[in-house]
Amino acid sequence: MRRSLIALACAATIAAILPQPSRAEKLVIAIGSRGYGQVVPHDIEGFTKANPGISVDWLKVSDVPNQTRQLYVTDFTSKSPTPDVFAMDIIWAGEFAKRGWLAPLDSYMTKDDLSKYNQSFLTAATLNGHVYGAPLYLDGTHLFYRTDLLEKYHLQPPQTWEELIKDSQIVMNGEHNPQLYGFVSMWAKIEGLFMNWLSFTNANGGGFYNAAGQVAVNSPANIAATQTMVDMIYKTQIAPKSILNDKPDDARTLFQQGRAVFLMVQDFVYDPLNAAGSPVKGKFDFMRIPYFAGHPDAHTTAMGGFLLGINPNSAHKAAAAKLVAYFTSHEAELWAALNANRAPGRPDVYKDPQIAHAGILPKLGADFDVGLVRPSGATGDLYPQVSEIMQLEVTKALHRQVPVKEALDSAQKQIEALLSK
Amino acid sequence: MPAMTVLDRRRHWTGGGFVLPTILLIALVLIYPVLVSVVQSFGQSDLGGTAPYRFVGLQHYIEIAGSAHFWNALGVTLIFAAGSVPFELVIGIGLALLMNESFRGKSIARLAVLFPWALPTALNALMWRWMFNSDYGVFNAVVLQTHLASRPIDWLGEPTLAMTSMIVVAVWKTSSFMALIILAGLQAIPGELYEAGRMDGMTRWTEFREITLPLLRAPILVALILRSMDALRTFELPFNLTGGGPIDTTESLSLYAYKEIFAYLKFNSGSALVVVQFLVVFAMSVIYIIALRRRD
């Protein structure tokens, strides 16, 4: 009796596990729930209504980027057919494409479709002329500043780094408060430091590549910009030495406690800074990252964000492409902007009259017009090592362990050797 | 030895049968990955498995020997182990002796001593990172308010200070582990020995040197080996406390291998690193065992 019960239970379990025969195509989409939690069900509902033959499951992946990356690495090395569609950090796109873990989108989308996305962002997902990801949402670095302090000293928000340094000194000298710093940011040896360095160097007409597209880390413009960073700690002394340990949230905490005039981090800090009870609520604003005098056209907003890509081993790539197009459509990204404060990856959404109801997003969007991306597209699978070399050498310079030129020369040499392998 | 009866033999097989699943499981999750790591360290393979495994001999090991990163990480690891384990031992013995005395509130004291050990290392590290924070950490608040320093001290931002801070956290956490093992050893020492010693007119110091310490040799050896192994493999502490910084002055071997394998996905050279690390730990264990055996 007992045996037959067990057999029955086993049979029932197996029947439940076995795939049900069905004509509907079933897709799995992997996205983290933070910030996009209410958008995903909404988009899935809209998509399945428009495409009755396709059903979509949401795989909620971790919001800790490294954990999600490891999950994907495991899935793709074992050639798993799911998830069919997955959200990836902008800096993974080049690497994944290079390793053959992404299906090119250009076979499913027209040039016209692809031209609707933020083009600067798209370069991070472009390898050998093929596009491998569609921008889902953007985030980026901005300059946050204390409106009350600037007003007190009759200062305008600084457009250039030269002005920012001068303004910081004016406020610091005027306040006589040893606890008040001019400038704080995320200069710990993390990815955010590399983003900072790219903002500074691009602001001076430099950058990771030169005009010919070659790696030019140790260009004179870059050396001068990096020297300005070093001087901000030791010479002009507007930044505390502890900036070299600060991660985004450490810097945000200082600014929120009223201990800094300027803060340069990503836009996620806006909500906590503006929350009820925040000491700086109503006393701050933000703007694009400054440029160096003479370079008003420089792109200085270091962009991050997520893209949607298609698993090359998916059994339903055409359906997956439809899902990607739907999630990154004008309507879907507008809805995410209005309901979840996610900055759209399509410039046309910022021109939509409805976007005026999306709080600070139109303002954020303007800063993305001067957006820059990290060299993760072209360096592909080697990007994590490129970033590590840059973080290490720039840190050495910021600690004054070696002169700026020596650090950047060394970085240039190491990166050239790495990329020529 | 008498011949096995049928019953004995059957019991024998039954026992083996019960143990077999465990052995298989261990082989699957422990021995197999270790073997794969060793094999990977001598070859070059593609992550996706598109290119077949190619034997490259010692190539990865030669690269490691020529890598400044590796020597830095090895140096950091050895300094950390040499800086933390002796302090842990001395403090551990002290704590064990204290806990072995009888006094009021002894069980509470024992609990308090065990507390740091009970907390996960990662949590410890995050907690201390806040306390060390140069701008709003408790240490600088004390140091500044008592005028011991006029400017905030960058506890985790200066190379020597960062390593010292890391050692302090390790000592704080693991002295209690040492104490626990040594306490077990202390309680196994028969009281008669001390009585005899007292009759011979021993002072407490000679008692400690002539009775306690020699009889504690085995537990001390065990504690030393376990702690040194842990110190040579330290990962969560630098990962969470300093992130290997400033620059790379607290980047331990494990942290370096982690980056190599999980950030750069270089499984082959990463495996070679792990094998080298294993050899370092193994050599250390052998040295300990020989050194302590020779004295007997």
XYZ file of C-alpha atoms in Angstrom:
717
model
C 0.000 0.000 0.000
C 2.679 2.407 1.087
C 4.812 1.447 -1.879
C 2.046 2.133 -4.344
C 1.444 5.522 -2.713
C 5.096 6.418 -3.129
C 4.995 5.298 -6.758
C 1.930 7.446 -7.289
C 3.631 10.444 -5.712
C 6.701 9.895 -7.868
C 4.619 9.703 -11.001
C 2.790 12.879 -10.089
C 6.061 14.699 -9.438
C 7.560 13.550 -12.720
C 4.434 14.601 -14.566
C 4.652 18.001 -12.936
C 8.323 18.421 -13.802
C 8.063 17.274 -17.427
C 7.448 20.101 -19.886
C 3.840 20.385 -20.879
C 3.288 19.956 -24.584
C 2.256 23.347 -25.838
C 2.478 25.316 -29.023
C 3.301 28.550 -27.244
C 6.921 29.684 -27.298
C 8.253 30.191 -23.811
C 10.883 32.840 -23.117
C 12.870 33.497 -19.972
C 14.089 37.023 -19.297
C 16.691 37.703 -16.590
C 16.568 41.129 -14.905
C 17.276 42.226 -11.337
C 14.301 43.563 -9.432
C 15.854 46.697 -7.928
C 14.499 49.741 -9.710
C 12.914 47.654 -12.426
C 10.709 45.513 -10.202
C 7.357 46.976 -11.198
C 8.364 47.572 -14.800
C 9.063 43.945 -15.698
C 5.567 42.528 -14.991
C 4.012 45.525 -16.727
C 6.151 45.051 -19.833
C 5.609 41.283 -19.875
C 1.866 41.782 -19.712
C 1.928 44.255 -22.580
C 4.198 42.040 -24.643
C 2.190 38.826 -24.245
C -1.002 40.695 -25.072
C 0.550 41.853 -28.334
C 2.155 38.436 -29.005
C -0.372 35.780 -27.933
C 1.820 32.884 -29.092
C 4.628 33.736 -26.692
C 4.750 33.443 -22.922
C 7.450 35.043 -20.790
C 8.911 34.019 -17.422
C 10.841 36.505 -15.319
C 14.059 35.184 -13.772
C 14.819 37.603 -10.941
C 18.586 37.801 -10.812
C 20.643 39.388 -8.042
C 21.045 43.151 -7.860
C 24.682 42.652 -6.878
C 26.385 42.922 -10.280
C 29.201 40.453 -9.588
C 26.783 37.734 -8.473
C 24.702 38.129 -11.588
C 27.798 38.120 -13.744
C 28.891 34.832 -12.189
C 25.473 33.325 -12.799
C 25.649 34.326 -16.453
C 29.202 33.019 -16.797
C 28.059 29.645 -15.466
C 25.008 29.566 -17.736
C 26.857 30.554 -20.870
C 29.919 28.362 -20.424
C 27.561 25.411 -20.087
C 25.684 26.604 -23.194
C 22.371 26.787 -21.371
C 19.488 27.786 -23.694
C 18.025 30.000 -20.947
C 17.708 32.808 -20.073
C 16.744 33.727 -23.637
C 17.011 37.446 -22.914
C 19.110 38.942 -20.143
C 19.961 42.344 -18.713
C 23.670 43.065 -18.558
C 25.782 45.837 -17.134
C 27.187 48.068 -19.841
C 30.737 46.897 -19.138
C 29.910 43.214 -19.678
C 28.594 43.640 -23.209
C 31.955 43.801 -24.962
C 33.357 40.897 -22.989
C 30.302 38.678 -23.490
C 30.185 39.478 -27.219
C 33.847 38.613 -27.589
C 33.359 35.315 -25.788
C 30.457 34.389 -28.067
C 27.799 34.708 -25.374
C 25.611 37.185 -27.255
C 23.646 36.934 -30.496
C 24.094 39.985 -32.744
C 20.981 42.161 -32.778
C 21.512 43.557 -36.273
C 20.085 40.391 -37.814
C 16.768 41.092 -36.062
C 16.653 44.883 -35.958
C 17.020 47.399 -38.769
C 19.659 50.122 -38.808
C 16.822 52.565 -38.298
C 15.681 50.750 -35.130
C 19.193 50.773 -33.729
C 19.714 54.461 -34.507
C 16.950 55.291 -32.003
C 19.135 54.303 -29.022
C 21.708 56.502 -27.294
C 24.590 56.086 -29.751
C 27.375 56.705 -27.281
C 25.929 54.000 -25.033
C 25.548 51.654 -27.981
C 29.276 51.751 -28.775
C 29.848 49.811 -25.540
C 27.849 46.940 -27.047
C 29.359 47.117 -30.523
C 32.066 44.724 -31.648
C 33.426 44.513 -35.221
C 30.472 46.520 -36.494
C 27.820 44.280 -34.920
C 25.497 45.492 -32.175
C 24.988 43.043 -29.298
C 22.764 44.875 -26.832
C 19.842 47.303 -26.667
C 19.964 50.016 -23.969
C 17.372 49.393 -21.266
C 18.213 52.261 -18.949
C 21.118 54.571 -18.240
C 22.764 55.975 -15.208
C 25.726 58.278 -15.069
C 27.918 60.527 -12.984
C 26.803 64.057 -12.243
C 28.112 66.954 -10.219
C 25.978 67.588 -7.149
C 26.472 70.924 -5.409
C 25.186 72.840 -2.389
C 22.978 75.639 -3.689
C 22.850 77.389 -0.282
C 26.622 77.577 0.089
C 27.197 78.810 -3.455
C 24.529 81.478 -3.021
C 26.009 82.578 0.287
C 29.273 83.435 -1.490
C 27.530 84.736 -4.625
C 28.911 81.940 -6.789
C 27.425 80.433 -9.952
C 27.492 76.649 -10.402
C 30.949 76.004 -11.886
C 31.170 75.110 -15.577
C 34.886 74.318 -15.494
C 37.211 72.479 -13.144
C 39.209 75.677 -12.696
C 36.066 77.406 -11.406
C 35.132 74.465 -9.202
C 38.525 74.482 -7.491
C 38.389 78.263 -6.962
C 34.798 78.124 -5.674
C 35.652 75.302 -3.275
C 38.502 77.326 -1.813
C 36.289 80.392 -1.428
C 33.634 78.434 0.451
C 36.138 76.476 2.569
C 38.009 79.648 3.536
C 34.766 81.466 4.250
C 33.230 78.746 6.411
C 36.309 78.171 8.623
C 35.055 74.658 9.242
C 37.803 72.016 9.209
C 35.035 69.403 8.811
C 33.933 70.882 5.480
C 35.550 69.614 2.286
C 35.306 71.187 -1.144
C 35.039 68.078 -3.280
C 34.247 64.432 -2.546
C 33.885 61.500 -4.902
C 34.585 57.775 -5.272
C 38.356 57.631 -5.641
C 38.840 54.292 -3.865
C 40.441 51.721 -6.126
C 37.160 50.704 -7.753
C 35.509 50.891 -11.143
C 34.178 54.323 -10.124
C 37.731 55.669 -10.020
C 38.242 54.715 -13.659
C 34.947 56.447 -14.499
C 36.216 59.530 -12.672
C 39.505 59.458 -14.526
C 37.701 59.200 -17.866
C 35.534 62.198 -16.940
C 38.572 64.278 -15.980
C 40.680 63.346 -18.998
C 37.864 63.709 -21.528
C 37.092 67.077 -19.946
C 40.581 68.160 -21.006
C 40.258 66.950 -24.590
C 41.964 63.651 -23.804
C 40.613 60.226 -22.984
C 41.442 56.533 -23.206
C 41.812 56.666 -27.002
C 43.276 59.376 -29.218
C 41.469 60.770 -32.267
C 42.842 57.924 -34.381
C 41.291 55.370 -32.039
C 44.571 54.171 -30.541
C 45.093 53.700 -26.822
C 46.621 56.972 -25.612
C 46.478 56.781 -21.835
C 49.655 58.845 -21.355
C 48.766 61.758 -23.649
C 49.751 65.245 -22.437
C 46.069 66.173 -21.951
C 45.564 63.110 -19.733
C 48.709 63.797 -17.716
C 47.565 67.372 -17.053
C 44.041 66.266 -16.066
C 45.361 63.540 -13.747
C 47.764 66.042 -12.194
C 44.747 68.236 -11.399
C 43.212 65.274 -9.552
C 46.422 64.759 -7.545
C 46.639 68.479 -6.787
C 43.056 68.525 -5.517
C 44.259 66.406 -2.600
C 47.713 67.870 -1.895
C 48.040 71.289 -3.504
C 44.712 73.025 -3.942
C 43.541 70.818 -1.057
C 39.847 70.867 -1.831
C 39.542 67.072 -1.422
C 40.372 65.117 1.744
C 43.038 62.441 1.624
C 40.330 59.984 2.625
C 38.745 60.435 -0.812
C 41.127 57.629 -1.802
C 39.093 55.196 0.343
C 35.682 56.513 -0.573
C 33.164 54.468 -2.508
C 30.034 56.141 -3.933
C 28.013 55.781 -0.768
C 30.840 56.993 1.494
C 31.059 60.178 -0.550
C 27.271 60.512 -0.572
C 27.194 60.232 3.244
C 29.728 63.052 3.626
C 27.785 65.317 1.286
C 24.519 64.438 2.968
C 25.964 65.295 6.388
C 26.690 68.737 4.994
C 30.419 68.133 4.936
C 31.128 68.776 1.256
C 30.366 71.516 -1.267
C 30.638 69.312 -4.371
C 29.926 65.625 -4.875
C 30.672 63.677 -8.049
C 28.934 60.277 -8.175
C 26.154 58.469 -10.026
C 22.545 59.631 -10.059
C 21.283 56.997 -7.582
C 22.269 59.332 -4.728
C 19.543 61.801 -5.703
C 16.776 59.911 -3.887
C 18.555 59.536 -0.515
C 19.828 63.122 -0.671
C 16.338 64.385 -1.374
C 14.552 62.117 1.125
C 12.485 63.608 3.949
C 14.772 64.363 6.889
C 17.895 64.562 4.766
C 20.042 67.447 6.090
C 20.680 68.705 2.549
C 17.125 68.372 1.250
C 16.260 71.475 -0.737
C 19.836 72.725 -0.468
C 21.379 70.937 -3.403
C 21.116 70.573 -7.136
C 23.070 68.791 -9.816
C 24.578 69.491 -13.209
C 26.851 67.937 -15.784
C 30.446 67.144 -14.807
C 32.636 70.201 -15.504
C 35.161 70.497 -18.331
C 38.557 72.178 -18.395
C 38.670 75.745 -19.699
C 38.675 75.730 -23.484
C 36.864 72.375 -23.865
C 33.152 73.221 -23.532
C 32.193 70.443 -25.960
C 33.934 67.715 -23.976
C 31.860 64.671 -23.062
C 32.174 64.253 -19.310
C 29.184 62.236 -18.036
C 30.576 58.742 -17.423
C 27.663 56.499 -18.261
C 26.656 53.182 -16.786
C 23.445 51.283 -17.075
C 21.983 48.112 -18.442
C 21.398 46.613 -21.864
C 19.293 43.685 -22.992
C 21.049 40.935 -24.915
C 20.040 37.637 -26.495
C 21.528 34.276 -25.543
C 23.015 32.738 -28.728
C 21.933 29.272 -27.524
C 18.316 30.314 -27.106
C 15.854 28.126 -28.987
C 13.635 31.140 -29.683
C 15.948 33.887 -30.856
C 13.410 35.577 -33.153
C 10.849 35.760 -30.344
C 13.590 36.926 -27.987
C 14.440 39.756 -30.371
C 10.789 40.837 -30.349
C 10.897 40.904 -26.546
C 14.076 43.010 -26.557
C 12.482 45.437 -29.017
C 9.380 45.672 -26.838
C 11.242 46.261 -23.560
C 13.389 48.960 -25.167
C 10.579 50.603 -27.134
C 9.653 54.249 -26.739
C 6.470 53.377 -24.836
C 8.084 50.859 -22.466
C 11.037 53.085 -21.589
C 8.718 56.068 -21.125
C 6.599 54.005 -18.719
C 9.734 52.955 -16.797
C 10.814 56.592 -16.615
C 7.443 57.773 -15.317
C 6.826 54.924 -12.892
C 10.262 53.744 -11.773
C 12.482 56.781 -12.389
C 14.656 54.827 -14.785
C 16.489 57.018 -17.285
C 15.617 55.856 -20.817
C 18.294 54.645 -23.215
C 16.571 56.358 -26.142
C 16.984 60.107 -26.705
C 13.505 60.332 -28.317
C 11.844 59.557 -24.958
C 13.391 62.686 -23.440
C 11.641 64.718 -26.151
C 8.267 63.186 -25.335
C 5.949 65.816 -23.783
C 4.990 63.358 -21.031
C 8.571 63.171 -19.733
C 7.981 66.517 -18.020
C 6.132 64.475 -15.374
C 9.146 62.295 -14.702
C 10.797 64.443 -12.038
C 14.493 65.002 -12.574
C 14.781 62.674 -15.562
C 14.684 65.393 -18.245
C 17.549 67.093 -16.458
C 19.494 63.840 -16.148
C 18.828 63.202 -19.815
C 20.463 66.475 -20.816
C 23.662 65.357 -19.080
C 23.622 62.098 -21.053
C 23.947 64.199 -24.211
C 27.539 64.716 -23.122
C 27.865 61.081 -22.077
C 30.951 58.939 -22.446
C 31.363 55.197 -22.086
C 34.219 53.136 -20.786
C 36.330 51.286 -23.377
C 34.596 48.004 -22.566
C 33.200 47.425 -26.064
C 36.468 47.433 -27.957
C 38.598 45.767 -25.285
C 35.990 43.012 -24.873
C 37.048 40.116 -22.668
C 40.173 42.012 -21.625
C 38.227 44.975 -20.206
C 38.311 43.807 -16.554
C 42.114 43.700 -16.762
C 42.308 47.068 -18.541
C 40.172 48.604 -15.805
C 42.318 47.009 -13.081
C 45.537 48.367 -14.623
C 44.035 51.857 -14.852
C 42.671 51.732 -11.296
C 46.046 50.605 -9.947
C 48.222 53.087 -11.818
C 45.918 56.072 -11.214
C 45.798 55.107 -7.521
C 49.606 55.062 -7.413
C 49.628 58.581 -8.824
C 46.927 59.776 -6.405
C 48.928 58.400 -3.480
C 51.963 60.209 -4.953
C 53.786 56.906 -4.944
C 54.963 57.696 -8.478
C 54.694 60.874 -10.581
C 51.625 61.087 -12.808
C 53.562 60.714 -16.047
C 55.347 57.610 -14.825
C 52.065 55.995 -13.719
C 50.322 56.696 -17.016
C 53.357 55.615 -19.066
C 53.325 52.354 -17.158
C 49.569 51.916 -17.704
C 50.011 52.614 -21.425
C 52.769 50.017 -21.690
C 50.828 47.362 -19.764
C 47.632 47.922 -21.749
C 49.461 47.860 -25.096
C 51.083 44.568 -24.108
C 47.764 43.130 -22.923
C 45.814 44.113 -26.041
C 48.494 42.897 -28.448
C 48.395 39.367 -27.031
C 44.253 -12.679 14.094
C 41.365 -15.130 13.900
C 39.730 -15.669 10.539
C 36.625 -13.587 9.810
C 33.349 -15.327 10.384
C 30.573 -14.957 7.846
C 28.872 -12.502 10.173
C 32.040 -10.440 10.537
C 32.479 -10.327 6.817
C 28.883 -9.268 6.312
C 29.257 -6.515 8.902
C 32.430 -5.454 7.165
C 30.620 -5.015 3.850
C 27.646 -3.355 5.469
C 29.959 -0.825 7.069
C 31.665 -0.203 3.769
C 28.306 0.224 2.099
C 27.288 2.872 4.589
C 30.523 4.793 4.142
C 30.549 4.548 0.348
C 28.035 7.328 -0.411
C 30.010 9.736 1.783
C 33.257 8.811 0.086
C 31.652 9.251 -3.334
C 30.222 12.592 -2.346
C 33.559 13.829 -1.041
C 35.274 12.554 -4.160
C 32.755 14.389 -6.298
C 32.778 17.766 -4.569
C 36.308 17.828 -3.175
C 38.754 15.527 -4.905
C 37.430 15.945 -8.437
C 37.608 19.777 -8.442
C 41.086 19.678 -6.905
C 42.289 17.326 -9.629
C 40.658 19.455 -12.318
C 42.394 22.545 -10.914
C 45.756 20.830 -11.056
C 45.133 19.621 -14.609
C 43.939 23.099 -15.665
C 47.036 24.715 -14.199
C 49.245 22.779 -16.623
C 47.190 23.569 -19.704
C 45.373 26.143 -21.749
C 41.668 25.742 -22.338
C 38.922 27.910 -23.675
C 36.207 28.943 -21.282
C 33.363 27.976 -23.598
C 35.009 24.663 -24.375
C 35.224 25.480 -28.087
C 38.982 24.948 -28.236
C 40.263 21.664 -26.825
C 42.496 21.521 -23.751
C 46.126 21.965 -24.691
C 48.958 20.893 -22.398
C 51.418 23.759 -21.880
C 53.544 22.304 -19.098
C 54.928 24.826 -16.657
C 54.085 27.909 -18.735
C 51.616 29.359 -16.212
C 53.982 28.686 -13.338
C 56.816 30.430 -15.165
C 54.527 33.409 -15.797
C 53.627 33.504 -12.117
C 57.282 33.421 -11.095
C 57.896 36.446 -13.322
C 54.856 38.403 -12.155
C 55.393 41.305 -9.779
C 51.728 41.012 -8.737
C 52.294 37.493 -7.479
C 55.370 38.358 -5.423
C 53.568 41.332 -3.959
C 50.582 39.150 -3.005
C 52.862 36.471 -1.553
C 54.735 39.092 0.477
C 51.488 40.604 1.737
C 50.186 37.175 2.730
C 53.369 36.200 4.576
C 53.584 39.545 6.398
C 49.951 39.217 7.408
C 50.438 35.670 8.711
C 53.683 36.509 10.506
C 52.150 39.655 11.977
C 48.908 38.143 13.188
C 49.498 34.522 14.269
C 52.090 35.176 17.058
C 49.873 37.841 18.661
C 46.863 35.561 18.387
C 48.837 32.798 20.105
C 50.056 34.924 23.005
C 46.668 36.557 23.576
C 44.944 33.210 23.076
C 47.066 31.554 25.783
C 46.366 34.478 28.096
C 42.620 34.276 27.499
C 42.637 30.504 27.970
C 44.464 30.790 31.297
C 41.964 33.416 32.415
C 38.963 31.353 31.410
C 40.423 28.333 33.181
C 40.399 30.147 36.530
C 37.225 29.973 38.555
C 35.610 33.329 39.231
C 32.130 34.764 39.330
C 30.531 35.381 35.964
C 32.911 32.915 34.326
C 30.352 31.606 31.867
C 29.504 35.123 30.749
C 33.203 35.896 30.308
C 33.636 32.744 28.226
C 30.710 33.747 26.055
C 32.117 37.234 25.596
C 35.480 35.835 24.549
C 33.836 33.601 21.983
C 31.751 36.375 20.513
C 34.272 37.725 17.974
C 34.913 34.223 16.714
C 31.203 33.559 16.302
C 30.739 36.576 14.001
C 31.364 35.916 10.310
C 34.648 37.400 9.107
C 32.949 39.408 6.380
C 30.656 41.074 8.929
C 33.587 41.763 11.221
C 35.485 43.358 8.396
C 32.577 45.623 7.418
C 32.024 46.621 11.037
C 35.683 47.538 11.487
C 35.726 49.350 8.155
C 33.177 51.749 9.607
C 35.109 52.171 12.827
C 38.320 52.847 10.883
C 36.602 55.292 8.533
C 38.672 58.414 8.418
C 35.735 60.860 8.303
C 33.099 59.355 10.550
C 34.742 56.397 12.224
C 34.781 56.014 15.998
C 38.588 55.767 16.249
C 39.140 59.153 14.689
C 36.372 60.634 16.809
C 38.254 59.486 19.917
C 41.688 60.413 18.611
C 40.564 63.900 17.534
C 38.539 64.696 20.643
C 41.308 63.632 23.000
C 43.754 65.679 20.879
C 45.991 62.685 20.278
C 46.058 63.861 16.674
C 45.098 67.148 15.066
C 44.152 65.725 11.670
C 42.057 62.633 10.934
C 44.184 59.496 10.642
C 43.695 57.547 7.432
C 43.638 54.106 9.048
C 42.964 52.146 5.885
C 44.553 54.603 3.457
C 48.257 54.399 4.352
C 50.076 51.190 3.376
C 51.647 50.330 6.758
C 48.638 51.495 8.751
C 46.248 49.518 6.560
C 48.211 46.310 7.085
C 48.394 47.011 10.824
C 44.670 47.663 10.951
C 44.003 44.415 9.136
C 46.209 42.508 11.582
C 44.403 44.110 14.528
C 41.051 42.903 13.198
C 42.426 39.399 12.625
C 43.915 39.248 16.127
C 40.703 40.549 17.671
C 38.653 37.931 15.909
C 40.781 34.818 16.088
C 42.541 35.047 19.445
C 39.388 33.566 20.904
C 39.670 30.585 18.571
C 43.217 29.969 19.801
C 41.947 30.393 23.361
C 39.223 27.813 22.815
C 41.559 25.083 21.608
C 44.151 25.852 24.276
C 41.469 25.898 26.972
C 40.468 22.380 25.960
C 44.116 21.379 26.363
C 44.341 23.095 29.757
C 41.362 21.224 31.076
C 42.942 17.937 30.127
C 45.936 18.571 32.402
C 45.387 16.576 35.621
C 45.204 18.693 38.774
C 47.548 16.340 40.644
C 50.467 17.643 38.631
C 49.946 21.119 40.025
C 49.484 19.742 43.544
C 52.774 17.889 43.220
C 54.377 21.011 41.874
C 53.150 23.077 44.782
C 54.581 20.529 47.230
C 57.909 20.933 45.465
C 57.614 24.663 46.059
C 56.996 25.789 42.484
C 55.991 29.379 41.866
C 53.118 30.046 39.492
C 55.550 31.054 36.770
C 57.637 27.858 37.038
C 54.373 25.913 37.193
C 53.352 27.497 33.917
C 56.738 26.898 32.312
C 57.385 23.390 33.586
C 53.901 21.877 33.646
C 51.383 23.856 31.635
C 53.378 24.835 28.581
C 54.939 21.409 27.850
C 51.567 19.705 28.185
C 49.975 22.311 25.926
C 52.353 21.594 23.064
C 49.883 19.447 21.123
C 46.909 21.826 21.309
C 49.209 24.769 20.534
C 50.502 22.962 17.469
C 46.974 22.276 16.280
C 45.896 25.869 16.877
C 49.008 27.237 15.179
C 48.612 25.077 12.100
C 44.924 25.860 11.725
C 45.412 29.588 12.229
C 48.458 29.840 9.979
C 46.574 28.006 7.240
C 43.690 30.428 7.632
C 46.020 33.421 7.610
C 47.761 32.215 4.460
C 44.387 31.818 2.768
C 42.872 35.037 4.066
C 40.252 36.404 1.705
C 37.128 37.852 3.346
C 39.116 40.188 5.561
C 41.062 42.113 2.880
C 38.153 41.770 0.434
C 35.746 43.535 2.783
C 38.055 45.709 4.873
C 40.483 47.228 2.390
C 39.613 45.728 -0.979
C 43.325 44.925 -1.243
C 44.247 48.612 -1.043
C 45.669 51.162 -0.698
C 47.109 50.425 -4.140
C 47.809 46.708 -3.688
C 49.453 46.687 -0.285
C 46.902 44.374 1.343
C 46.139 42.194 -1.652
C 46.529 38.643 -0.374
C 47.195 35.590 -2.529
C 43.561 34.504 -2.300
C 42.327 37.935 -3.340
C 44.728 37.958 -6.268
C 43.676 34.455 -7.342
C 40.017 35.470 -7.003
C 40.528 38.406 -9.366
C 42.449 36.259 -11.808
C 39.726 33.591 -11.879
C 36.441 35.416 -11.348
C 37.135 38.896 -12.704
C 39.411 38.072 -15.627
C 38.106 34.491 -16.109
C 41.668 33.245 -16.549
C 40.981 29.794 -15.172
C 44.288 28.226 -16.155
C 46.713 30.720 -14.660
C 44.329 31.186 -11.739
C 44.449 27.445 -11.061
C 48.240 27.564 -11.144
C 48.117 30.347 -8.551
C 45.915 28.260 -6.303
C 48.258 25.281 -6.621
C 51.205 27.500 -5.660
C 49.230 28.749 -2.693
C 48.514 25.172 -1.669
C 52.253 24.400 -1.815
C 53.006 27.401 0.401
C 50.462 26.298 2.996
C 51.674 22.713 2.796
C 55.317 23.729 3.269
C 54.327 25.787 6.296
C 52.516 22.836 7.876
C 55.518 20.566 7.352
C 57.849 23.110 8.944
C 55.583 23.409 12.000
C 55.302 19.674 12.481
C 59.034 19.098 12.144
C 59.905 22.014 14.418
C 57.596 20.916 17.199
C 58.414 17.251 16.905
C 62.161 17.844 17.171
C 61.755 19.250 20.686
C 60.153 16.082 21.985
